[in-house]
Coordinates of C-alpha atoms and ligand atoms in Angstrom, one line a residue:
M1 CA 33.1 137.4 212.2
E2 CA 30.6 134.6 212.2
N3 CA 27.2 135.5 210.7
R4 CA 24.3 135.0 212.8
V5 CA 22.3 132.2 211.1
F6 CA 18.5 132.9 211.2
Q7 CA 16.2 130.1 212.1
K8 CA 12.9 129.1 210.5
N9 CA 10.0 131.3 211.8
D10 CA 12.3 134.2 212.8
I11 CA 10.6 137.5 212.1
L12 CA 12.8 140.4 210.9
T13 CA 12.9 143.6 209.0
L14 CA 15.1 144.2 206.0
T15 CA 15.5 146.4 202.9
I16 CA 15.3 144.9 199.5
T17 CA 18.4 145.9 197.5
D18 CA 18.2 143.6 194.4
M19 CA 15.9 141.2 192.5
D20 CA 16.8 137.8 191.2
E21 CA 15.9 136.5 187.7
E22 CA 12.6 135.1 189.0
G23 CA 11.6 138.5 190.3
Q24 CA 12.1 137.7 194.0
G25 CA 13.3 140.5 196.2
I26 CA 16.8 140.0 197.7
G27 CA 17.9 141.7 200.9
K28 CA 20.6 141.2 203.5
A29 CA 20.2 141.1 207.3
E30 CA 23.5 140.9 209.2
G31 CA 25.3 139.4 206.3
F32 CA 22.6 136.8 205.7
T33 CA 20.9 136.9 202.3
L34 CA 17.2 136.4 202.1
F35 CA 15.0 135.9 199.0
V36 CA 11.5 137.3 199.5
K37 CA 8.7 136.6 197.0
D38 CA 6.5 139.6 196.3
A39 CA 9.0 142.2 197.6
I40 CA 10.6 144.6 195.2
V41 CA 13.8 146.7 195.1
G42 CA 13.6 149.7 197.5
D43 CA 11.0 148.1 199.8
T44 CA 11.6 147.9 203.5
V45 CA 9.7 144.8 204.6
E46 CA 8.9 142.6 207.6
V47 CA 9.4 139.0 206.7
K48 CA 9.2 135.5 208.3
V49 CA 12.0 133.1 207.6
M50 CA 10.6 130.0 206.0
K51 CA 13.8 128.1 205.1
A52 CA 17.3 128.9 206.4
K53 CA 20.6 127.6 205.0
K54 CA 24.1 128.6 206.2
S55 CA 24.4 131.9 204.5
Y56 CA 21.1 132.4 202.7
G57 CA 17.4 131.6 203.1
F58 CA 13.9 132.2 201.9
A59 CA 11.3 134.4 203.7
R60 CA 7.7 135.2 203.3
L61 CA 6.6 138.8 203.0
L62 CA 4.5 139.7 206.1
R63 CA 4.1 143.4 205.4
V64 CA 5.7 146.3 203.5
I65 CA 6.8 148.8 206.1
T66 CA 8.1 151.5 203.6
P67 CA 7.2 150.9 200.0
S68 CA 9.7 151.3 197.2
T69 CA 9.1 154.3 194.9
D70 CA 8.6 151.7 192.1
R71 CA 5.9 149.9 194.0
I72 CA 2.4 150.0 192.5
P73 CA -0.8 148.1 193.6
A74 CA -1.2 144.9 191.6
A75 CA -3.9 145.3 188.9
C76 CA -5.1 141.8 189.4
P77 CA -6.6 140.5 192.7
V78 CA -5.0 137.1 192.3
A79 CA -1.6 138.2 191.1
R80 CA 0.3 136.8 194.1
A81 CA -1.6 133.5 194.4
C82 CA -1.5 132.8 190.7
G83 CA 2.2 133.6 190.3
G84 CA 2.1 134.1 186.5
C85 CA 2.7 137.9 186.7
K86 CA 5.6 138.1 189.1
L87 CA 6.1 141.8 188.4
Q88 CA 2.6 143.2 188.8
E89 CA 3.6 145.3 191.9
L90 CA 6.5 146.9 190.1
S91 CA 6.0 150.0 187.9
Y92 CA 6.2 149.2 184.2
E93 CA 9.1 151.6 183.8
A94 CA 11.0 149.7 186.5
E95 CA 10.0 146.4 184.9
L96 CA 11.6 147.4 181.6
K97 CA 14.7 148.4 183.5
F98 CA 14.8 145.1 185.4
K99 CA 14.5 143.2 182.2
E100 CA 17.2 145.1 180.3
E101 CA 19.5 144.6 183.3
K102 CA 18.8 140.9 183.4
I103 CA 19.9 140.6 179.7
R104 CA 22.9 142.9 180.3
N105 CA 24.1 141.0 183.4
N106 CA 23.9 137.7 181.6
L107 CA 25.8 139.0 178.6
I108 CA 28.5 140.4 180.9
R109 CA 28.6 137.5 183.4
L110 CA 28.1 134.5 181.1
G111 CA 29.1 136.0 177.7
G112 CA 32.4 137.4 178.8
F113 CA 31.8 140.9 177.4
T114 CA 32.9 144.0 179.3
E115 CA 30.3 146.4 180.7
E116 CA 31.5 149.3 178.5
F117 CA 31.3 147.2 175.3
I118 CA 27.8 145.8 176.1
D119 CA 26.5 149.3 176.8
S120 CA 28.1 150.7 173.6
V121 CA 26.2 148.2 171.4
K122 CA 22.9 148.3 173.2
E123 CA 19.6 149.6 171.8
P124 CA 17.0 150.6 174.4
I125 CA 14.5 147.9 175.3
V126 CA 11.2 148.0 173.5
G127 CA 8.2 148.0 175.8
M128 CA 4.4 148.0 175.2
E129 CA 2.2 151.0 175.2
K130 CA -0.2 149.2 177.5
P131 CA 1.4 146.1 179.2
F132 CA -2.0 144.3 179.7
R133 CA -4.5 142.4 177.4
Y134 CA -1.7 141.5 175.0
R135 CA -2.1 137.7 174.8
N136 CA -4.0 136.3 171.9
K137 CA -4.3 132.8 173.5
A138 CA -5.6 131.7 176.9
Q139 CA -5.9 128.3 178.4
Y140 CA -8.1 127.9 181.5
P141 CA -8.3 124.7 183.5
V142 CA -11.8 123.8 184.6
G143 CA -12.7 122.2 188.0
R144 CA -14.9 122.5 191.1
D145 CA -14.2 124.7 194.2
K146 CA -14.6 123.4 197.8
N147 CA -18.3 124.2 197.6
G148 CA -18.8 122.2 194.5
K149 CA -19.2 125.1 192.2
I150 CA -17.8 124.8 188.7
I151 CA -14.9 127.2 188.2
A152 CA -12.3 128.1 185.6
G153 CA -9.1 129.9 186.3
F154 CA -5.4 129.3 186.8
Y155 CA -3.3 126.8 188.7
A156 CA -1.8 128.4 191.8
G157 CA 2.0 128.7 191.4
R158 CA 3.6 125.2 191.2
T159 CA 0.3 123.4 192.2
H160 CA -2.7 122.0 190.4
D161 CA -5.2 123.8 192.6
I162 CA -7.4 126.0 190.5
I163 CA -7.8 129.7 191.5
P164 CA -11.0 131.0 190.0
A165 CA -10.0 133.9 187.7
E166 CA -12.1 134.3 184.6
D167 CA -10.6 137.6 183.8
C168 CA -6.9 137.3 183.4
L169 CA -5.6 140.8 182.7
L170 CA -3.0 139.5 180.2
G171 CA -5.8 138.1 178.1
R172 CA -8.8 139.7 176.3
E173 CA -11.8 141.1 178.0
H174 CA -14.3 138.8 176.2
N175 CA -12.5 135.7 177.5
K176 CA -14.6 136.2 180.7
E177 CA -17.9 136.2 178.7
I178 CA -16.9 133.1 176.8
L179 CA -15.9 131.2 180.0
G180 CA -19.1 132.3 181.6
A181 CA -21.1 130.8 178.7
V182 CA -19.1 127.5 178.9
L183 CA -19.5 127.2 182.7
N184 CA -23.2 128.1 182.4
Y185 CA -23.7 125.4 179.7
M186 CA -21.9 122.9 181.9
E187 CA -24.2 123.6 184.9
E188 CA -27.3 123.5 182.7
A189 CA -26.4 120.3 180.8
G190 CA -25.0 118.6 183.9
V191 CA -21.5 118.3 182.4
E192 CA -18.8 117.3 184.9
P193 CA -15.4 119.1 184.9
Y194 CA -12.5 116.7 184.8
D195 CA -11.1 115.6 188.2
E196 CA -7.4 115.0 187.9
G197 CA -7.2 112.9 191.0
A198 CA -9.9 110.5 190.0
A199 CA -9.2 110.8 186.3
K200 CA -13.0 111.2 185.8
G201 CA -15.2 113.9 184.4
L202 CA -15.3 115.6 181.0
V203 CA -14.1 119.2 180.5
R204 CA -10.4 119.7 181.3
H205 CA -9.5 123.1 179.7
V206 CA -11.0 125.9 177.7
L207 CA -8.7 127.3 175.0
I208 CA -9.6 130.7 173.6
R209 CA -7.6 132.3 170.7
E210 CA -8.1 135.5 168.8
G211 CA -6.6 136.8 165.6
F212 CA -5.9 140.4 166.6
T213 CA -6.0 141.8 163.1
S214 CA -8.9 139.7 161.9
G215 CA -10.9 139.8 165.1
E216 CA -11.7 136.1 164.6
I217 CA -12.2 134.0 167.8
M218 CA -11.7 130.3 168.4
V219 CA -13.0 128.4 171.4
C220 CA -11.8 124.9 171.9
L221 CA -12.9 122.7 174.8
V222 CA -10.4 120.0 175.8
V223 CA -12.5 117.0 176.8
N224 CA -11.7 113.7 178.4
G225 CA -13.8 112.0 175.7
T226 CA -15.0 112.4 172.1
K227 CA -18.3 114.2 172.6
L228 CA -20.3 116.4 175.0
P229 CA -24.0 116.2 175.8
K230 CA -26.2 118.9 174.2
E231 CA -23.4 120.3 172.0
D232 CA -26.0 122.5 170.3
L233 CA -26.6 124.2 173.6
L234 CA -22.9 124.9 174.1
I235 CA -22.7 126.4 170.6
S236 CA -25.7 128.6 171.0
K237 CA -24.5 129.9 174.4
I238 CA -21.0 130.7 173.1
R239 CA -22.3 132.4 170.0
A240 CA -24.8 134.5 172.0
C241 CA -22.4 135.7 174.7
L242 CA -20.3 138.3 173.0
T243 CA -22.9 141.1 172.5
D244 CA -21.2 143.5 174.9
T245 CA -17.6 143.7 173.9
K246 CA -17.3 142.2 170.4
E247 CA -19.2 141.7 167.2
A248 CA -21.7 139.0 167.9
D249 CA -20.5 136.8 165.1
A250 CA -16.7 137.1 165.9
V251 CA -16.6 133.4 167.0
K252 CA -15.6 131.6 163.8
S253 CA -14.6 128.4 165.3
I254 CA -15.8 126.1 168.1
C255 CA -13.9 122.9 168.5
L256 CA -13.7 119.8 170.7
N257 CA -10.2 118.5 171.4
T258 CA -10.0 115.0 172.8
N259 CA -7.5 114.4 175.6
T260 CA -7.8 111.2 177.6
R261 CA -4.2 111.2 178.8
K262 CA -3.4 111.1 182.5
D263 CA -0.5 113.5 182.5
N264 CA 0.0 117.3 182.4
V265 CA -0.2 117.7 178.6
I266 CA -3.0 120.1 177.9
M267 CA -4.1 119.2 174.3
G268 CA -4.7 115.8 172.8
D269 CA -4.0 115.0 169.1
K270 CA -7.6 114.8 167.8
T271 CA -9.8 117.8 167.2
R272 CA -13.4 117.9 165.9
V273 CA -15.2 121.0 164.7
L274 CA -18.5 121.7 166.5
Y275 CA -19.2 125.0 164.7
G276 CA -17.6 127.0 161.9
S277 CA -14.1 126.3 160.7
E278 CA -11.2 124.5 162.3
T279 CA -8.9 127.5 161.9
I280 CA -9.0 131.3 162.3
K281 CA -6.9 133.8 160.4
D282 CA -4.5 136.4 161.5
S283 CA -1.9 138.6 159.9
L284 CA 1.5 139.6 161.1
C285 CA 4.0 141.8 159.2
G286 CA 1.7 141.9 156.2
L287 CA 1.5 138.1 155.9
T288 CA -1.6 135.9 156.6
F289 CA -1.5 132.9 158.8
K290 CA -4.1 130.2 159.5
I291 CA -4.1 129.1 163.1
S292 CA -5.6 125.8 164.3
P293 CA -6.1 124.7 167.9
L294 CA -2.8 122.9 167.9
S295 CA -0.5 125.3 166.0
F296 CA 2.2 127.3 167.6
Y297 CA 1.7 131.0 167.1
Q298 CA 3.3 133.9 168.9
V299 CA 1.1 134.9 171.9
N300 CA 1.9 138.6 171.8
P301 CA 1.5 139.5 168.1
V302 CA 2.1 143.2 168.6
Q303 CA 5.5 142.8 170.1
A304 CA 6.3 139.8 167.9
A305 CA 5.8 141.9 164.8
R306 CA 8.2 144.6 166.1
L307 CA 10.8 141.9 167.1
Y308 CA 10.6 140.4 163.6
E309 CA 11.1 143.7 161.9
K310 CA 14.2 144.2 164.1
A311 CA 15.4 140.8 163.1
V312 CA 15.0 141.8 159.4
E313 CA 16.8 145.1 160.0
Y314 CA 19.7 143.2 161.7
A315 CA 19.9 140.8 158.8
D316 CA 20.4 143.9 156.6
L317 CA 18.9 142.4 153.5
T318 CA 19.1 144.0 150.0
G319 CA 17.3 141.3 148.0
T320 CA 20.4 139.3 146.9
E321 CA 21.1 137.3 150.1
S322 CA 20.7 133.7 151.0
V323 CA 19.4 133.1 154.5
W324 CA 19.1 130.1 156.8
D325 CA 16.3 130.4 159.4
L326 CA 17.0 127.8 162.1
Y327 CA 14.3 126.8 164.6
C328 CA 11.7 128.4 162.2
G329 CA 8.5 127.1 163.7
I330 CA 5.6 127.8 161.2
G331 CA 8.0 129.9 159.2
T332 CA 7.0 133.4 160.4
I333 CA 10.5 134.8 160.4
S334 CA 11.5 132.9 157.3
L335 CA 8.6 134.4 155.3
V336 CA 9.1 137.9 156.6
M337 CA 12.8 137.6 155.5
A338 CA 11.9 136.0 152.2
K339 CA 10.2 139.2 151.0
K340 CA 13.6 140.9 151.3
A341 CA 16.1 138.2 150.5
K342 CA 16.9 136.0 147.4
T343 CA 16.3 132.7 149.2
V344 CA 15.5 131.5 152.7
Y345 CA 15.9 128.0 154.0
G346 CA 14.0 127.2 157.2
V347 CA 14.7 124.3 159.6
E348 CA 12.4 123.0 162.3
I349 CA 12.1 119.8 164.3
I350 CA 8.3 119.5 164.3
P351 CA 6.9 118.1 161.1
E352 CA 3.4 119.7 161.5
A353 CA 5.0 123.1 161.9
I354 CA 6.9 122.6 158.6
R355 CA 3.7 121.6 157.0
D356 CA 2.2 124.8 158.2
A357 CA 5.2 126.8 157.1
K358 CA 4.9 125.4 153.6
E359 CA 1.2 126.2 153.5
N360 CA 1.9 129.7 154.8
A361 CA 4.4 130.3 152.1
M362 CA 1.9 129.2 149.4
R363 CA -0.9 131.3 151.0
N364 CA 1.2 134.3 150.8
R365 CA 2.6 133.5 147.3
I366 CA 6.1 133.3 148.5
S367 CA 8.2 130.9 146.3
N368 CA 11.7 131.7 147.5
A369 CA 11.5 129.9 150.8
E370 CA 12.3 126.1 151.3
F371 CA 11.6 124.2 154.5
F372 CA 13.3 121.2 156.0
V373 CA 12.2 119.0 158.9
G374 CA 14.9 118.0 161.4
K375 CA 17.1 119.1 164.2
A376 CA 19.1 122.2 163.3
E377 CA 22.3 120.5 164.6
E378 CA 21.8 117.7 162.2
V379 CA 20.2 119.3 159.1
L380 CA 22.8 122.1 158.9
P381 CA 25.9 119.9 159.1
Q382 CA 24.3 117.5 156.5
F383 CA 24.0 120.3 154.0
Y384 CA 27.4 121.7 154.8
Q385 CA 29.1 118.4 154.3
S386 CA 27.3 117.2 151.3
T387 CA 29.1 117.6 148.0
E388 CA 25.7 118.2 146.2
T389 CA 24.8 121.2 148.3
D390 CA 24.5 124.6 146.5
G391 CA 27.2 127.1 147.2
E392 CA 24.7 129.6 148.6
M393 CA 23.4 127.0 151.1
K394 CA 27.0 126.2 152.2
S395 CA 28.0 129.8 152.7
P396 CA 24.9 131.8 153.2
D397 CA 25.0 135.6 153.7
V398 CA 22.9 135.5 156.9
I399 CA 22.0 132.8 159.5
V400 CA 19.0 133.5 161.8
V401 CA 18.4 131.4 164.9
D402 CA 15.4 131.5 167.3
P403 CA 16.0 128.5 169.6
P404 CA 13.9 127.4 172.6
R405 CA 15.1 128.3 176.1
K406 CA 17.9 125.7 176.1
G407 CA 19.7 127.6 173.3
C408 CA 21.6 126.2 170.3
D409 CA 23.3 122.8 170.3
E410 CA 27.1 123.1 170.1
K411 CA 27.2 121.2 166.8
C412 CA 24.9 123.8 165.3
L413 CA 27.1 126.7 166.5
E414 CA 30.2 124.9 165.1
T415 CA 28.6 124.5 161.7
M416 CA 27.4 128.1 161.7
L417 CA 31.0 129.2 162.3
L418 CA 32.2 126.9 159.4
M419 CA 29.6 128.4 157.0
K420 CA 31.0 131.9 157.7
P421 CA 27.9 134.0 157.1
K422 CA 28.4 137.8 157.0
R423 CA 25.8 138.3 159.7
I424 CA 24.2 136.1 162.4
V425 CA 20.9 137.2 163.9
Y426 CA 20.1 135.5 167.2
V427 CA 16.6 135.8 168.6
S428 CA 16.4 134.4 172.2
C429 CA 13.9 133.9 174.9
D430 CA 16.5 133.1 177.5
S431 CA 19.4 135.5 177.8
A432 CA 21.5 133.1 179.9
T433 CA 21.8 130.5 177.1
L434 CA 22.1 133.4 174.6
A435 CA 25.1 134.7 176.5
R436 CA 26.6 131.1 176.7
D437 CA 26.2 130.7 172.9
L438 CA 27.6 134.2 172.1
K439 CA 30.8 133.3 174.0
I440 CA 31.4 130.5 171.5
L441 CA 30.3 132.5 168.4
C442 CA 32.3 135.6 169.4
A443 CA 35.5 133.8 170.4
K444 CA 37.2 134.6 167.1
D445 CA 35.4 135.4 163.9
Y446 CA 32.4 137.3 165.0
T447 CA 31.7 140.4 167.0
L448 CA 28.5 141.5 168.7
T449 CA 27.4 144.6 166.8
K450 CA 23.9 145.3 168.3
W451 CA 21.5 143.9 170.8
Q452 CA 18.0 144.9 172.0
G453 CA 15.5 143.6 174.5
Y454 CA 11.8 143.2 173.6
D455 CA 9.1 143.0 176.2
Q456 CA 6.9 140.3 174.8
F457 CA 5.6 139.0 178.1
S458 CA 4.8 142.1 180.2
R459 CA 4.3 141.7 183.9
T460 CA 6.0 138.3 183.9
V461 CA 9.7 137.8 184.3
H462 CA 10.4 136.6 180.7
V463 CA 12.1 138.8 178.2
E464 CA 13.2 138.4 174.5
T465 CA 16.4 139.5 173.1
V466 CA 17.5 140.1 169.5
V467 CA 21.2 140.3 168.7
Q468 CA 23.3 141.0 165.6
L469 CA 26.7 139.5 165.1
S470 CA 29.0 140.5 162.3
K471 CA 31.9 138.7 160.8
V472 CA 35.1 140.4 162.0
S473 CA 36.7 140.6 158.5
I474 CA 34.3 140.1 155.6
S475 CA 37.1 140.2 153.1
S476 CA 38.6 137.0 154.6
K477 CA 35.5 135.2 153.5
G478 CA 36.6 134.8 149.9
N479 CA 40.0 133.4 150.9
D480 CA 38.9 130.1 152.3
Ligands
LIG1 N1 10.9 131.2 164.9 C1 9.6 130.7 165.3 C2 9.6 129.7 166.4 C3 10.5 129.9 167.5 S1 10.2 128.8 168.9 C4 8.6 131.8 165.6 O1 9.0 133.0 165.8 O2 7.4 131.6 165.6 C5 11.5 127.6 168.7 C6 11.2 126.5 167.7 O3 12.3 125.6 167.7 C7 10.0 125.6 168.1 O4 9.1 125.7 166.9 C8 10.6 124.2 168.3 O5 9.8 123.2 167.8 C9 11.9 124.3 167.5 N2 13.0 123.4 167.9 C10 13.3 122.9 169.1 N3 14.4 122.2 169.1 C11 14.9 122.2 167.8 C12 16.0 121.7 167.1 N4 16.9 121.0 167.8 N5 16.1 121.9 165.8 C13 15.2 122.6 165.1 N6 14.1 123.1 165.7 C14 13.9 123.0 167.0

């Protein structure tokens, strides 16, 4: 019965029958499981074993012998080397199915729900009309290639080697022209790209952002210093480069961000305006937001708006409700909810984000939203335990959470259960931690009433989920 254990460098043929969460193909040969990057379900492939453990191993794709019916050619020439878009060789239809399955499996496996139940409360995943060119923000590292030419592109998967790629297909067409102008300026003015190894040189990254509804563009150079030679030349080159694809005056902001650190953090704390304004505008769900080089803002505004509308629908607001929005960032969800609720209380750990949230509320003339700086797992219990807290803050109608990948802290979940809201809306960027948290929330008083996947990061393996939980017996709420 012993499985044959393959050795490193063995070459074999196998059929891919599954894919893991990272989009790697999984196939079995004589009971031995192999993970194969760039192979997709349904492919028959020839591979070379790179690493072999007792019962599983990793192999490199040598060639596709019979392609899967879901296989399509990658749209980007550097898709495999870059590794950002792990699903470019999968049809978009199959990608959506893969993502919905990923959420479904986690809910069943880690959330403890049955298959039948999960399927009965599912709403079909929401995909994009065109799964490319959706990002409103791009960050390109700048360096030199082997021949000394200045290049901008992406770090090859898990390394700091730059692959030249000035036209990432997830970003906007005009990024290429802007990068071209920046590189051209650097050559002409003799400006050195930053060299990580030697910690010398000037230009580290180029950040480009665009407000999709306003059309306004921001270009920010991240520099190992406080100024650049011939800044006027840089400004004129950037302002002159957009004639083909955009209105010539779309660039509203050119900034220099200083980052002299020696680590991996992309942006420094100080930004100086070289041209125009420090911010650009955008609108989302009928609200206006100002975006500065450092602010967090959803990178796929089209899908983010749809997801927020779903979160509002799941909150089921009539205008009389009190709502907590935990992990609120710059207050996007809070402000969208505030238009339909009586009061919204937002909590966020980053003080600058709360400053932006307050400004965004004022800018949009929203006066029924209050924001608090701190950890959700500390702020929420403080309000719950304090004798001075308003009743509607202690027992809100709805709690919305949108935590980072690690999910909610247990203390936060416990307090949510004590507050007994009628509904909980959980927005998640990691369905594994979502499922773990739902297991706690749905142990007794809450039931999962709806869930839906949103493809916010097309062609990559990441997927968002929004979930509605309802209190099992609302009538019991008044009895405590
Ligand atoms: N809802 C916002 C932001 C979601 S991202 C939007 O849609 O734009 C998650 C946010 O949680 C980030 O802004 C992060 O700074 C914040 N955060 C991380 N840990 C936190 C914690 N323990 N308590 C409160 N906020 C936290």
